[in-house]
Amino acid sequence: KNGIEKYVFWAGWIDHKELFQFIRAANIGIIPHHRSAHVDTTIPNKIFDYMACELPVIASNAPPMRRIIEETGAGLVFESGNSSDLAQAVVDVYSSELGFGKNGYSAVSTKYNWSIDKQRLLIVVNNFS
């Protein structure tokens, strides 16, 4: 309809067991969430899925996603609801040599994963025991 069909694959619902093969086939992981009370206080799991697959991440400027992307260097942030800003972020990622995908993978390997979070959670739980 907008002429983007040759650039964008709309997969619809994908079973979680097949998810990573689709993510790995992508060039960029985009999270175009519109800011809201919910979006501004939660972190979507897909950001970590994209990072684990070494995809550069482009996400709207909700504080939790902005914090992770800026802290890790995993990608770029655009102004929520601003399609021109999103388009520019895509161009900037494609023209960049900053290693966004590798930065994200490194962050998931060393900080943002369940093995490490499990240890932190156990420490907190044991302190209350």
XYZ file of C-alpha atoms in Angstrom:
129
model
C 0.000 0.000 0.000
C 2.827 2.424 0.811
C 5.414 0.760 -1.400
C 7.334 -0.669 1.529
C 6.435 -4.309 0.951
C 9.798 -5.040 -0.659
C 11.580 -3.633 2.418
C 9.353 -4.752 5.291
C 8.145 -8.270 6.053
C 4.878 -8.398 8.005
C 4.912 -11.805 9.664
C 1.864 -11.498 11.894
C 1.778 -13.731 14.964
C 4.838 -15.960 15.273
C 5.157 -18.862 17.684
C 7.904 -18.151 20.221
C 9.810 -21.288 19.141
C 10.238 -19.761 15.669
C 10.812 -16.187 16.774
C 14.600 -16.078 16.721
C 14.885 -17.310 13.137
C 12.795 -14.296 12.090
C 14.759 -11.880 14.260
C 18.083 -13.147 12.906
C 16.832 -12.579 9.348
C 16.224 -8.888 10.096
C 18.656 -5.991 9.760
C 17.227 -3.757 12.487
C 14.967 -4.318 15.487
C 12.429 -1.489 15.699
C 10.238 -0.792 18.736
C 7.893 2.037 17.668
C 5.847 2.169 20.870
C 3.822 5.317 21.481
C 4.586 6.816 24.863
C 2.005 6.148 27.573
C 1.968 5.503 31.316
C 2.481 1.799 30.590
C 5.218 2.180 27.963
C 7.047 4.755 30.082
C 7.350 2.324 32.999
C 8.025 -1.054 31.380
C 10.690 -2.686 29.248
C 9.563 -4.887 26.345
C 11.349 -8.239 26.174
C 11.881 -7.742 22.443
C 14.633 -5.204 23.141
C 16.690 -8.001 24.716
C 15.722 -10.459 21.961
C 17.014 -8.007 19.348
C 20.201 -7.383 21.314
C 20.800 -11.131 21.772
C 20.598 -11.537 17.981
C 23.082 -8.657 17.450
C 20.506 -6.400 15.795
C 20.842 -2.652 16.126
C 17.804 -1.440 18.069
C 15.734 1.611 17.182
C 13.166 2.447 19.846
C 10.865 5.278 20.769
C 12.019 7.586 23.518
C 10.218 5.956 26.451
C 12.531 6.343 29.463
C 13.235 2.632 30.122
C 14.156 1.908 26.489
C 16.126 5.141 26.151
C 18.128 4.263 29.274
C 19.063 0.804 28.020
C 19.905 1.897 24.476
C 22.000 4.850 25.591
C 23.713 2.886 28.373
C 24.671 0.014 26.081
C 25.176 1.757 22.741
C 22.842 -0.851 21.204
C 21.101 1.547 18.833
C 19.246 4.815 18.508
C 16.183 6.429 20.036
C 13.574 8.457 18.149
C 10.786 10.755 19.291
C 7.620 8.737 19.859
C 5.030 9.404 17.154
C 7.483 11.230 14.894
C 7.741 9.204 11.682
C 10.395 11.514 10.218
C 12.581 11.000 13.276
C 12.100 7.224 12.997
C 13.027 7.305 9.300
C 16.157 9.325 10.093
C 17.121 6.823 12.801
C 16.891 4.000 10.242
C 19.128 5.939 7.833
C 21.553 6.734 10.657
C 21.789 3.084 11.747
C 22.462 1.940 8.185
C 25.150 4.581 7.675
C 26.788 4.089 11.064
C 29.850 2.051 11.865
C 29.353 2.261 15.632
C 28.740 -1.458 16.148
C 25.260 -1.138 17.644
C 24.514 -4.861 17.215
C 27.750 -5.995 18.846
C 27.268 -3.497 21.683
C 23.795 -4.878 22.368
C 25.001 -8.467 22.269
C 27.788 -7.638 24.703
C 25.295 -6.039 27.105
C 22.982 -9.052 26.967
C 25.924 -11.393 27.497
C 27.306 -9.536 30.505
C 24.388 -7.779 32.196
C 20.892 -8.157 30.792
C 20.224 -11.892 31.011
C 18.367 -14.260 33.311
C 21.506 -16.013 34.570
C 22.846 -12.769 36.001
C 19.439 -11.460 37.120
C 18.807 -14.759 38.900
C 21.846 -14.181 41.097
C 20.698 -10.656 41.963
C 17.205 -11.892 42.785
C 18.544 -14.673 45.018
C 20.631 -12.154 46.960
C 17.567 -9.971 47.554
C 15.388 -12.935 48.556
C 18.055 -14.324 50.891
C 18.400 -10.927 52.575
C 14.715 -11.109 53.517
C 14.938 -14.673 54.833
